[in-house]
């Protein structure tokens, strides 16, 4: 599968009514006032549970926040090896995500580098979980993040309208200027600047933590 071309590139983010250039451009995105772009807030106000956002709706959400992203489509990938074979030269840090649950029923989403090794027997002491953690069930994954196994992504936090999931980034991953993840589906990869990723998370009403999840001190 090495060398398969990515099918399409989509840019999200506009400035002054024009399509924004790629991430290599020098213009800084400008936040819009308030959260009129925020689907999350309207859901809270009505108290209604709506269907999870689609990939296109996620990208539109980012665009309304004046956040530039670059999305490349490709065949579906289910493993890190498949992702590495398809992505060619997409710059930045590439992610894998662990959807975990502790003994108290609390959920955690750990977003780490694709080659990071996480010790599940000890990670609970790093993230503040109650007892050892296990992987969350697919039903909970869909209910809380709106994604299926194989498409787990930090972008899924936009669907956690009740803020039941604690989001934690690995500090080694966050050393990258550009972060890459699935836009709620595993047949595309979205690149976003680190600062804009943080702003996106905050726009959903979530807090996040950056911890040493994969380094020697984590074990």
N, CA, C and O of each residue as an XYZ file, in Angstrom:
876
protein
N       0.818     -1.206      0.000
C       0.000      0.000      0.000
C       0.855      1.261      0.000
O       0.336      2.377     -0.027
N       2.180      1.070      0.030
C       3.072      2.218      0.052
C       2.913      3.040     -1.216
O       2.868      2.497     -2.320
N       2.828      4.360     -1.045
C       2.811      5.234     -2.199
C       1.443      5.499     -2.778
O       1.327      6.187     -3.792
N       0.383      4.959     -2.146
C      -0.960      5.260     -2.636
C      -1.237      6.743     -2.447
O      -1.046      7.275     -1.354
N      -1.685      7.416     -3.499
C      -1.903      8.854     -3.427
C      -3.150      9.168     -2.630
O      -4.154      8.461     -2.720
N      -3.080     10.224     -1.854
C      -4.250     10.699     -1.142
C      -5.212     11.296     -2.152
O      -4.806     12.000     -3.077
N      -6.484     11.008     -1.965
C      -7.456     11.282     -3.012
C      -7.787     12.756     -3.180
O      -7.929     13.233     -4.306
N      -7.912     13.483     -2.075
C      -8.395     14.850     -2.211
C      -7.900     15.665     -1.033
O      -7.747     15.143      0.071
N      -7.655     16.922     -1.263
C      -7.267     17.835     -0.197
C      -8.371     18.854     -0.024
O      -8.820     19.466     -0.993
N      -8.813     19.036      1.221
C      -9.841     20.029      1.515
C      -9.279     21.000      2.530
O      -8.668     20.594      3.519
N      -9.483     22.281      2.287
C      -9.055     23.307      3.215
C     -10.271     23.863      3.935
O     -11.300     24.136      3.317
N     -10.149     24.027      5.240
C     -11.191     24.701      6.012
C     -10.587     25.954      6.602
O      -9.431     25.949      7.026
N     -11.350     27.019      6.634
C     -10.863     28.276      7.177
C     -10.811     29.336      6.102
O     -10.191     29.139      5.057
N     -11.449     30.442      6.348
C     -11.419     31.524      5.386
C     -11.057     32.808      6.087
O     -11.380     33.002      7.258
N     -10.387     33.683      5.368
C     -10.062     35.005      5.863
C     -10.474     36.004      4.795
O     -10.136     35.851      3.621
N     -11.202     37.022      5.211
C     -11.648     38.079      4.291
C     -12.389     37.517      3.085
O     -12.280     38.035      1.974
N     -13.153     36.435      3.324
C     -13.982     35.876      2.270
C     -13.229     35.067      1.242
O     -13.803     34.683      0.223
N     -11.945     34.793      1.481
C     -11.161     34.035      0.524
C     -10.738     32.720      1.141
O     -10.591     32.609      2.359
N     -10.542     31.719      0.288
C     -10.036     30.447      0.782
C      -8.669     30.664      1.413
O      -7.786     31.301      0.837
N      -8.524     30.120      2.600
C      -7.248     30.273      3.291
C      -6.203     29.392      2.637
O      -6.522     28.304      2.157
N      -4.956     29.846      2.612
C      -3.888     29.004      2.086
C      -3.617     27.853      3.030
O      -4.212     27.769      4.104
N      -2.707     26.952      2.629
C      -2.374     25.805      3.460
C      -1.710     26.208      4.756
O      -1.500     27.391      5.024
N      -1.385     25.215      5.551
C      -0.837     25.486      6.870
C       0.514     26.179      6.812
O       0.968     26.749      7.804
N       1.149     26.131      5.664
C       2.454     26.783      5.577
C       2.312     28.290      5.451
O       3.315     29.001      5.520
N       1.092     28.806      5.266
C       0.882     30.241      5.103
C       1.238     31.014      6.345
O       1.262     30.458      7.444
N       1.516     32.304      6.181
C       1.965     33.103      7.303
C       0.874     33.799      8.075
O       1.144     34.313      9.161
N      -0.362     33.846      7.567
C      -1.425     34.554      8.253
C      -1.881     33.790      9.475
O      -1.992     32.564      9.444
N      -2.142     34.503     10.539
C      -2.636     33.876     11.754
C      -4.153     33.896     11.744
O      -4.743     34.919     11.395
N      -4.819     32.781     12.123
C      -6.270     32.775     12.175
C      -6.772     33.694     13.263
O      -6.117     33.864     14.291
N      -7.959     34.302     13.040
C      -8.529     35.220     14.008
C      -9.783     34.619     14.624
O     -10.697     34.245     13.889
N      -9.858     34.515     15.936
C     -11.051     33.954     16.556
C     -12.244     34.865     16.357
O     -12.109     36.088     16.378
N     -13.407     34.275     16.163
C     -14.621     35.043     16.065
C     -15.201     35.251     17.449
O     -14.990     34.416     18.330
N     -15.928     36.341     17.670
C     -16.472     36.593     18.992
C     -17.527     35.572     19.354
O     -18.261     35.080     18.497
N     -17.592     35.259     20.645
C     -18.630     34.367     21.130
C     -18.450     32.959     20.599
O     -17.408     32.608     20.045
N     -19.486     32.165     20.780
C     -19.444     30.801     20.297
C     -20.626     30.533     19.391
O     -21.258     29.480     19.478
N     -20.936     31.514     18.494
C     -22.051     31.266     17.603
C     -21.797     30.070     16.710
O     -22.721     29.488     16.142
N     -20.508     29.708     16.595
C     -20.185     28.515     15.821
C     -20.405     27.255     16.632
O     -20.365     26.154     16.084
N     -20.636     27.395     17.922
C     -20.588     26.259     18.816
C     -21.880     25.478     18.905
O     -22.825     25.898     19.572
N     -21.919     24.342     18.231
C     -23.064     23.452     18.332
C     -23.263     23.018     19.773
O     -24.391     22.810     20.220
N     -22.167     22.883     20.492
C     -22.239     22.405     21.866
C     -23.115     23.292     22.725
O     -23.938     22.788     23.490
N     -22.961     24.587     22.620
C     -23.715     25.487     23.481
C     -25.205     25.384     23.205
O     -25.998     25.335     24.145
N     -25.603     25.351     21.941
C     -27.018     25.291     21.625
C     -27.638     24.005     22.142
O     -28.800     23.993     22.546
N     -26.874     22.926     22.134
C     -27.389     21.679     22.669
C     -27.595     21.785     24.168
O     -28.565     21.246     24.700
N     -26.694     22.473     24.853
C     -26.844     22.634     26.287
C     -28.075     23.466     26.607
O     -28.810     23.157     27.545
N     -28.303     24.525     25.828
C     -29.418     25.416     26.095
C     -30.751     24.703     25.954
O     -31.667     24.952     26.738
N     -30.879     23.821     24.971
C     -32.145     23.144     24.739
C     -32.297     21.903     25.587
O     -33.409     21.418     25.797
N     -31.178     21.384     26.078
C     -31.225     20.168     26.858
C     -31.497     18.934     26.016
O     -31.797     17.871     26.560
N     -31.399     19.055     24.704
C     -31.697     17.952     23.818
C     -30.411     17.269     23.368
O     -29.377     17.910     23.179
N     -30.502     15.963     23.203
C     -29.386     15.189     22.681
C     -29.574     15.037     21.183
O     -30.537     14.405     20.749
N     -28.695     15.589     20.396
C     -28.818     15.506     18.949
C     -27.849     14.465     18.414
O     -27.007     13.940     19.144
N     -27.984     14.178     17.126
C     -27.074     13.238     16.494
C     -25.661     13.801     16.523
O     -25.481     15.018     16.471
N     -24.651     12.928     16.607
C     -23.274     13.428     16.603
C     -22.942     14.149     15.315
O     -23.516     13.867     14.263
N     -22.004     15.087     15.406
C     -21.566     15.817     14.228
C     -20.922     14.871     13.227
O     -20.269     13.897     13.603
N     -21.110     15.165     11.971
C     -20.419     14.447     10.913
C     -19.064     15.105     10.672
O     -18.756     16.153     11.241
N     -18.263     14.474      9.822
C     -16.963     15.040      9.486
C     -17.106     16.413      8.844
O     -16.373     17.339      9.190
N     -18.044     16.550      7.916
C     -18.245     17.847      7.263
C     -18.701     18.901      8.261
O     -18.293     20.059      8.170
N     -19.540     18.513      9.207
C     -20.010     19.460     10.217
C     -18.878     19.873     11.148
O     -18.812     21.023     11.581
N     -17.989     18.935     11.453
C     -16.812     19.269     12.251
C     -15.956     20.304     11.534
O     -15.545     21.295     12.138
N     -15.686     20.086     10.260
C     -14.853     21.018      9.503
C     -15.526     22.378      9.375
O     -14.854     23.409      9.379
N     -16.844     22.382      9.261
C     -17.571     23.651      9.220
C     -17.483     24.367     10.564
O     -17.372     25.592     10.610
N     -17.531     23.612     11.646
C     -17.371     24.169     12.993
C     -16.008     24.848     13.124
O     -15.910     25.963     13.636
N     -14.967     24.175     12.661
C     -13.619     24.741     12.705
C     -13.526     25.990     11.841
O     -12.877     26.967     12.217
N     -14.168     25.955     10.698
C     -14.114     27.102      9.795
C     -14.786     28.316     10.422
O     -14.301     29.439     10.281
N     -15.903     28.095     11.114
C     -16.589     29.218     11.747
C     -15.777     29.806     12.891
O     -15.976     30.959     13.275
N     -14.867     29.016     13.431
C     -13.947     29.522     14.442
C     -12.718     30.178     13.817
O     -11.799     30.582     14.529
N     -12.700     30.285     12.491
C     -11.556     30.826     11.742
C     -10.295     30.008     11.980
O      -9.187     30.544     12.012
N     -10.478     28.717     12.144
C      -9.352     27.799     12.304
C      -9.080     27.137     10.961
O      -9.973     26.539     10.361
N      -7.856     27.246     10.501
C      -7.460     26.636      9.244
C      -7.034     25.194      9.476
O      -6.274     24.894     10.396
N      -7.528     24.324      8.641
C      -7.083     22.937      8.665
C      -6.844     22.477      7.238
O      -7.287     23.112      6.281
N      -6.149     21.382      7.114
C      -5.961     20.755      5.808
C      -6.337     19.287      5.950
O      -5.757     18.574      6.769
N      -7.297     18.835      5.166
C      -7.788     17.464      5.267
C      -7.503     16.703      3.985
O      -7.865     17.144      2.894
N      -6.856     15.568      4.124
C      -6.551     14.701      2.986
C      -7.372     13.423      3.126
O      -7.392     12.804      4.190
N      -8.034     13.038      2.068
C      -8.808     11.807      2.064
C      -7.949     10.655      1.548
O      -7.054     10.857      0.727
N      -8.230      9.450      2.034
C      -7.469      8.263      1.665
C      -8.328      7.037      1.971
O      -9.377      7.170      2.601
N      -7.910      5.863      1.546
C      -8.658      4.662      1.913
C      -8.723      4.510      3.431
O      -7.834      4.994      4.132
N      -9.753      3.848      3.950
C      -9.869      3.671      5.404
C      -8.641      2.973      5.986
O      -8.099      2.039      5.395
N      -8.216      3.446      7.155
C      -7.087      2.831      7.855
C      -7.540      2.421      9.252
O      -8.356      3.099      9.877
N      -7.004      1.310      9.728
C      -7.402      0.786     11.024
C      -6.227      0.597     11.974
O      -6.419      0.380     13.170
N      -5.009      0.679     11.439
C      -3.820      0.502     12.258
C      -2.822      1.613     11.957
O      -2.920      2.298     10.939
N      -1.857      1.779     12.867
C      -0.797      2.759     12.656
C      -0.003      2.421     11.395
O       0.362      3.315     10.631
N       0.265      1.131     11.178
C       1.038      0.726     10.006
C       0.326      1.106      8.713
O       0.961      1.568      7.765
N      -0.994      0.912      8.671
C      -1.751      1.296      7.481
C      -1.699      2.804      7.269
O      -1.566      3.277      6.140
N      -1.805      3.543      8.349
C      -1.754      4.999      8.258
C      -0.403      5.464      7.738
O      -0.333      6.350      6.887
N       0.661      4.874      8.243
C       2.002      5.259      7.817
C       2.219      4.967      6.333
O       2.903      5.727      5.647
N       1.647      3.882      5.837
C       1.828      3.509      4.437
C       1.095      4.449      3.488
O       1.511      4.628      2.343
N       0.011      5.045      3.960
C      -0.825      5.858      3.086
C      -0.525      7.341      3.119
O      -0.774      8.045      2.140
N      -0.006      7.815      4.207
C      -0.010      9.267      4.394
C       1.104      9.999      3.654
O       1.057     11.222      3.522
N       2.092      9.276      3.176
C       3.214      9.869      2.465
C       3.910     10.923      3.328
O       4.460     10.591      4.378
N       3.892     12.179      2.902
C       4.733     13.183      3.562
C       3.922     14.208      4.345
O       4.325     15.369      4.413
N       2.805     13.825      4.932
C       2.040     14.764      5.749
C       2.890     15.157      6.953
O       3.272     14.286      7.734
N       3.196     16.444      7.125
C       4.083     16.862      8.217
C       3.373     16.859      9.564
O       2.146     16.789      9.644
N       4.178     16.939     10.619
C       3.623     17.097     11.955
C       3.544     15.801     12.736
O       4.007     14.752     12.288
N       2.943     15.896     13.921
C       2.778     14.743     14.784
C       1.525     13.967     14.419
O       0.448     14.544     14.271
N       1.669     12.662     14.276
C       0.533     11.798     13.946
C       0.081     11.068     15.208
O       0.902     10.661     16.031
N      -1.212     10.911     15.347
C      -1.770     10.520     16.637
C      -2.367      9.120     16.645
O      -2.762      8.570     15.617
N      -2.411      8.578     17.837
C      -3.309      7.471     18.141
C      -4.025      7.853     19.434
O      -3.520      8.655     20.219
N      -5.186      7.279     19.644
C      -6.047      7.711     20.741
C      -6.543      6.512     21.531
O      -6.964      5.507     20.959
N      -6.489      6.628     22.840
C      -6.942      5.560     23.724
C      -8.162      6.052     24.494
O      -8.083      7.022     25.248
N      -9.287      5.377     24.298
C     -10.536      5.701     24.981
C     -10.654      4.752     26.165
O     -10.880      3.555     25.990
N     -10.500      5.289     27.365
C     -10.361      4.470     28.562
C     -11.444      4.768     29.590
O     -12.043      5.843     29.598
N     -11.677      3.786     30.459
C     -12.659      3.918     31.532
C     -12.044      3.402     32.821
O     -11.366      2.374     32.821
N     -12.277      4.114     33.926
C     -11.717      3.655     35.198
C     -12.776      2.954     36.042
O     -13.915      2.784     35.608
N     -12.394      2.552     37.249
C     -13.276      1.774     38.122
C     -14.492      2.565     38.574
O     -15.507      1.978     38.949
N     -14.405      3.874     38.544
C     -15.517      4.740     38.943
C     -16.461      5.045     37.778
O     -17.462      5.740     37.950
N     -16.138      4.525     36.602
C     -16.964      4.784     35.435
C     -16.636      6.081     34.728
O     -17.402      6.528     33.874
N     -15.507      6.698     35.069
C     -15.091      7.929     34.396
C     -14.346      7.576     33.113
O     -13.627      6.579     33.040
N     -14.539      8.418     32.114
C     -13.926      8.174     30.811
C     -12.778      9.148     30.552
O     -12.819     10.315     30.942
N     -11.760      8.627     29.883
C     -10.577      9.407     29.531
C     -10.260      9.172     28.056
O     -10.391      8.058     27.550
N      -9.844     10.227     27.381
C      -9.332     10.106     26.019
C      -7.890     10.575     26.025
O      -7.607     11.752     26.246
N      -6.977      9.639     25.779
C      -5.551      9.960     25.731
C      -5.140     10.084     24.267
O      -5.281      9.136     23.494
N      -4.636     11.243     23.894
C      -4.160     11.477     22.535
C      -2.644     11.556     22.580
O      -2.076     12.466     23.184
N      -1.994     10.593     21.936
C      -0.539     10.456     22.017
C       0.023     10.296     20.607
O      -0.727     10.156     19.641
N       1.350     10.320     20.502
C       1.992     10.073     19.221
C       1.751      8.648     18.759
O       1.559      7.747     19.575
N       1.760      8.446     17.449
C       1.378      7.144     16.892
C       2.273      5.994     17.342
O       1.826      4.847     17.371
N       3.517      6.274     17.692
C       4.425      5.208     18.124
C       4.613      5.174     19.639
O       5.417      4.391     20.146
N       3.883      6.009     20.356
C       4.026      6.051     21.813
C       3.552      4.739     22.432
O       2.578      4.138     21.979
N       4.248      4.315     23.456
C       3.856      3.111     24.188
C       3.307      3.522     25.544
O       3.981      4.197     26.321
N       2.075      3.107     25.821
C       1.396      3.458     27.058
C       1.240      2.204     27.909
O       0.710      1.195     27.445
N       1.700      2.268     29.145
C       1.585      1.147     30.072
C       0.220      1.220     30.750
O       0.031      1.989     31.692
N      -0.721      0.424     30.273
C      -2.082      0.482     30.806
C      -2.169      0.011     32.253
O      -3.146      0.306     32.940
N      -1.164     -0.714     32.721
C      -1.177     -1.168     34.108
C      -0.798     -0.054     35.074
O      -1.073     -0.142     36.271
N      -0.168      0.991     34.552
C       0.314      2.064     35.429
C      -0.215      3.449     35.070
O      -0.076      4.390     35.852
N      -0.814      3.574     33.905
C      -1.192      4.913     33.443
C      -2.239      5.560     34.339
O      -2.351      6.785     34.361
N      -3.012      4.762     35.082
C      -4.039      5.348     35.949
C      -3.439      6.297     36.972
O      -4.061      7.296     37.333
N      -2.235      5.992     37.441
C      -1.602      6.847     38.442
C      -1.124      8.167     37.843
O      -0.935      9.146     38.565
N      -0.930      8.195     36.534
C      -0.491      9.413     35.851
C      -1.675     10.329     35.553
O      -1.569     11.548     35.689
N      -2.795      9.747     35.151
C      -3.937     10.553     34.701
C      -4.959     10.813     35.802
O      -5.943     11.519     35.581
N      -4.734     10.249     36.980
C      -5.658     10.491     38.083
C      -6.904      9.631     38.046
O      -7.936     10.010     38.600
N      -6.821      8.478     37.400
C      -7.957      7.560     37.345
C      -8.062      6.775     38.646
O      -7.087      6.627     39.382
N      -9.260      6.277     38.911
C      -9.498      5.468     40.101
C      -9.275      4.001     39.755
O     -10.114      3.378     39.104
N      -8.156      3.455     40.187
C      -7.836      2.071     39.866
C      -7.397      1.918     38.417
O      -7.356      2.888     37.660
N      -7.074      0.698     38.046
C      -6.618      0.449     36.685
C      -7.720      0.747     35.678
O      -8.910      0.635     35.971
N      -7.283      1.129     34.481
C      -8.232      1.493     33.432
C      -8.374      0.354     32.433
O      -7.505     -0.511     32.323
N      -9.471      0.371     31.717
C      -9.707     -0.564     30.626
C     -10.250      0.229     29.442
O     -10.635      1.389     29.587
N     -10.277     -0.395     28.286
C     -10.796      0.298     27.110
C     -12.315      0.433     27.200
O     -13.013     -0.502     27.592
N     -12.813      1.616     26.831
C     -14.247      1.831     26.803
C     -14.904      1.018     25.701
O     -14.284      0.728     24.677
N     -16.148      0.655     25.912
C     -16.876     -0.155     24.942
C     -17.250      0.678     23.710
O     -17.396      1.897     23.800
N     -17.403      0.009     22.557
C     -17.778      0.733     21.335
C     -19.067      1.533     21.478
O     -19.204      2.603     20.886
N     -20.013      1.016     22.264
C     -21.272      1.733     22.452
C     -21.041      3.067     23.156
O     -21.636      4.081     22.792
N     -20.178      3.059     24.160
C     -19.854      4.295     24.874
C     -19.059      5.238     23.982
O     -19.231      6.455     24.045
N     -18.202      4.680     23.163
C     -17.406      5.482     22.231
C     -18.310      6.253     21.274
O     -18.097      7.439     21.026
N     -19.315      5.573     20.743
C     -20.244      6.239     19.835
C     -21.113      7.242     20.579
O     -21.350      8.345     20.086
N     -21.589      6.870     21.758
C     -22.466      7.765     22.518
C     -21.760      9.053     22.922
O     -22.344     10.134     22.845
N     -20.508      8.943     23.351
C     -19.801     10.099     23.899
C     -19.025     10.886     22.845
O     -19.020     12.117     22.874
N     -18.372     10.193     21.921
C     -17.506     10.873     20.955
C     -18.036     10.829     19.529
O     -17.515     11.519     18.654
N     -19.064     10.029     19.288
C     -19.661      9.995     17.958
C     -18.802      9.336     16.903
O     -18.906      9.667     15.722
N     -17.942      8.394     17.319
C     -17.076      7.700     16.370
C     -17.102      6.202     16.653
O     -17.554      5.758     17.708
N     -16.611      5.442     15.694
C     -16.521      3.996     15.831
C     -15.061      3.610     16.057
O     -14.170      4.407     15.763
N     -14.792      2.405     16.572
C     -13.407      1.958     16.705
C     -12.681      2.048     15.364
O     -13.229      1.685     14.323
N     -11.456      2.530     15.405
C     -10.694      2.750     14.183
C     -10.714      4.194     13.733
O      -9.890      4.616     12.922
N     -11.673      4.959     14.273
C     -11.769      6.378     13.918
C     -11.675      7.264     15.152
O     -12.051      8.436     15.107
N     -11.174      6.710     16.256
C     -11.092      7.478     17.502
C     -10.149      8.661     17.303
O      -9.075      8.519     16.718
N     -10.556      9.819     17.793
C      -9.828     11.055     17.523
C     -10.140     12.092     18.581
O     -11.226     12.096     19.161
N      -9.190     12.964     18.828
C      -9.453     14.054     19.770
C     -10.522     15.002     19.245
O     -11.138     15.726     20.028
N     -10.755     15.013     17.929
C     -11.826     15.845     17.380
C     -13.198     15.373     17.857
O     -14.166     16.134     17.816
N     -13.285     14.124     18.309
C     -14.545     13.598     18.795
C     -15.054     14.286     20.040
O     -16.221     14.139     20.402
N     -14.181     15.044     20.704
C     -14.594     15.731     21.924
C     -15.721     16.719     21.641
O     -16.452     17.102     22.555
N     -15.867     17.133     20.383
C     -16.944     18.054     20.012
C     -18.316     17.426     20.240
O     -19.301     18.141     20.424
N     -18.387     16.101     20.228
C     -19.660     15.411     20.432
C     -19.946     15.093     21.893
O     -21.040     14.631     22.221
N     -18.991     15.330     22.765
C     -19.182     15.066     24.196
C     -19.842     16.277     24.846
O     -19.202     17.017     25.594
N     -21.119     16.473     24.557
C     -21.805     17.684     24.999
C     -22.014     17.730     26.506
O     -22.209     18.806     27.071
N     -21.974     16.578     27.159
C     -22.143     16.541     28.614
C     -20.810     16.569     29.356
O     -20.775     16.510     30.585
N     -19.728     16.657     28.614
C     -18.375     16.740     29.182
C     -18.086     15.587     30.151
O     -17.637     15.790     31.279
N     -18.355     14.404     29.681
C     -18.094     13.214     30.492
C     -16.697     12.654     30.271
O     -16.240     11.794     31.024
N     -16.021     13.140     29.240
C     -14.709     12.604     28.876
C     -13.616     13.593     29.254
O     -13.700     14.778     28.934
N     -12.597     13.100     29.932
C     -11.423     13.905     30.269
C     -10.385     13.741     29.160
O      -9.936     12.629     28.883
N     -10.011     14.835     28.538
C      -9.066     14.808     27.418
C      -7.665     15.119     27.910
O      -7.440     16.123     28.586
N      -6.720     14.246     27.563
C      -5.328     14.417     27.975
C      -4.420     14.201     26.768
O      -4.504     13.176     26.092
N      -3.559     15.169     26.509
C      -2.572     15.063     25.437
C      -1.222     14.671     26.022
O      -0.869     15.077     27.129
N      -0.478     13.884     25.270
C       0.895     13.560     25.651
C       1.793     14.745     25.319
O       1.696     15.318     24.233
N       2.661     15.110     26.247
C       3.498     16.288     26.024
C       4.466     16.085     24.860
O       4.841     17.056     24.202
N       4.877     14.852     24.592
C       5.761     14.601     23.450
C       5.045     14.909     22.135
O       5.652     15.455     21.213
N       3.779     14.569     22.045
C       2.998     14.899     20.855
C       2.844     16.401     20.700
O       2.949     16.930     19.593
N       2.597     17.085     21.802
C       2.331     18.518     21.744
C       3.585     19.345     21.515
O       3.519     20.574     21.482
N       4.724     18.689     21.359
C       5.940     19.395     20.954
C       5.898     19.730     19.462
O       6.668     20.566     18.991
N       5.004     19.081     18.726
C       4.871     19.343     17.290
C       4.031     20.593     17.054
O       3.068     20.848     17.777
N       4.392     21.356     16.058
C       3.622     22.543     15.688
C       2.305     22.167     15.020
O       1.297     22.853     15.188
N       2.320     21.074     14.263
C       1.125     20.600     13.565
C       0.762     19.217     14.092
O       1.623     18.350     14.240
N      -0.520     19.026     14.370
C      -1.032     17.756     14.877
C      -1.996     17.191     13.837
O      -2.770     17.931     13.231
N      -1.941     15.874     13.638
C      -2.793     15.215     12.649
C      -3.707     14.191     13.307
O      -3.279     13.427     14.173
N      -4.972     14.183     12.887
C      -5.914     13.211     13.425
C      -7.071     12.990     12.473
O      -7.249     13.742     11.515
N      -7.858     11.960     12.734
C      -9.017     11.674     11.896
C     -10.136     12.680     12.167
O     -10.409     12.992     13.326
N     -10.782     13.188     11.130
C     -11.908     14.112     11.310
C     -13.228     13.356     11.497
O     -14.172     13.528     10.725
N     -13.275     12.517     12.536
C     -14.448     11.718     12.904
C     -14.674     10.527     11.976
O     -15.690      9.843     12.093
N     -13.757     10.271     11.069
C     -13.831      9.103     10.182
C     -12.408      8.701      9.822
O     -11.503      9.535      9.796
N     -12.220      7.411      9.544
C     -10.855      6.916      9.360
C     -10.416      6.843      7.904
O      -9.431      6.178      7.581
N     -11.148      7.527      7.021
C     -10.706      7.602      5.626
C     -10.253      9.012      5.268
O     -10.315      9.427      4.110
N      -9.798      9.736      6.281
C      -9.263     11.080      6.060
C      -8.355     11.445      7.229
O      -8.491     10.910      8.330
N      -7.436     12.354      6.974
C      -6.540     12.875      8.006
C      -6.580     14.391      7.954
O      -6.416     14.991      6.892
N      -6.799     15.006      9.108
C      -6.870     16.461      9.202
C      -5.662     16.995      9.957
O      -5.336     16.515     11.042
N      -5.004     17.987      9.378
C      -3.856     18.644     10.000
C      -4.304     19.973     10.590
O      -5.020     20.739      9.946
N      -3.877     20.240     11.815
C      -4.273     21.461     12.511
C      -3.095     21.954     13.339
O      -2.337     21.153     13.885
N      -2.943     23.257     13.431
C      -1.878     23.799     14.267
C      -2.162     23.500     15.739
O      -3.314     23.445     16.167
N      -1.104     23.311     16.487
C      -1.235     22.990     17.914
C      -2.069     24.032     18.647
O      -2.971     23.680     19.407
N      -1.779     25.302     18.427
C      -2.524     26.359     19.117
C      -3.999     26.336     18.739
O      -4.862     26.600     19.576
N      -4.289     26.021     17.479
C      -5.681     25.964     17.040
C      -6.390     24.740     17.591
O      -7.591     24.788     17.859
N      -5.669     23.649     17.761
C      -6.262     22.467     18.380
C      -6.698     22.779     19.805
O      -7.781     22.382     20.232
N      -5.851     23.489     20.532
C      -6.210     23.889     21.892
C      -7.434     24.791     21.876
O      -8.324     24.659     22.717
N      -7.476     25.701     20.924
C      -8.612     26.624     20.844
C      -9.900     25.890     20.478
O     -10.975     26.220     20.978
N      -9.785     24.898     19.606
C     -10.943     24.073     19.264
C     -11.496     23.375     20.497
O     -12.703     23.395     20.741
N     -10.610     22.755     21.274
C     -11.063     22.044     22.475
C     -11.777     23.000     23.420
O     -12.841     22.679     23.949
N     -11.200     24.160     23.628
C     -11.814     25.146     24.518
C     -13.170     25.602     23.988
O     -14.082     25.872     24.770
N     -13.310     25.688     22.667
C     -14.577     26.112     22.072
C     -15.685     25.093     22.291
O     -16.865     25.440     22.238
N     -15.320     23.838     22.538
C     -16.327     22.821     22.828
C     -16.765     22.851     24.285
O     -17.684     22.132     24.677
N     -16.107     23.682     25.088
C     -16.434     23.759     26.504
C     -15.635     22.812     27.369
O     -15.928     22.663     28.556
N     -14.632     22.171     26.799
C     -13.808     21.227     27.548
C     -12.504     21.866     28.017
O     -11.970     22.779     27.387
N     -12.022     21.366     29.117
C     -10.646     21.625     29.521
C      -9.793     20.474     28.987
O     -10.322     19.441     28.577
N      -8.495     20.654     28.994
C      -7.600     19.568     28.611
C      -6.341     19.666     29.449
O      -6.032     20.711     30.021
N      -5.625     18.562     29.509
C      -4.380     18.510     30.257
C      -3.287     17.968     29.351
O      -3.541     17.104     28.513
N      -2.075     18.473     29.518
C      -0.913     17.946     28.814
C      -0.014     17.293     29.855
O       0.489     17.960     30.760
N       0.185     15.987     29.721
C       0.970     15.227     30.689
C       2.008     14.367     29.967
O       1.918     14.123     28.764
N       2.982     13.924     30.732
C       3.968     12.982     30.217
C       3.358     11.582     30.293
O       3.434     10.918     31.327
N       2.762     11.150     29.205
C       2.084      9.856     29.180
C       2.968      8.728     28.678
O       2.746      7.567     29.022
N       3.969      9.055     27.869
C       4.744      8.014     27.205
C       6.216      8.004     27.577
O       6.929      7.071     27.209
N       6.693      9.015     28.296
C       8.099      9.066     28.665
C       8.417      8.148     29.829
O       7.529      7.506     30.390
N       9.692      8.090     30.188
C      10.124      7.193     31.258
C       9.490      7.544     32.594
O       9.245      6.660     33.415
N       9.221      8.830     32.819
C       8.626      9.234     34.084
C       7.182      8.768     34.220
O       6.646      8.720     35.327
N       6.544      8.421     33.088
C       5.156      7.967     33.135
C       5.038      6.545     33.636
O       3.948      6.099     33.993
N       6.142      5.831     33.666
C       6.096      4.454     34.115
C       6.818      4.266     35.432
O       6.872      3.152     35.953
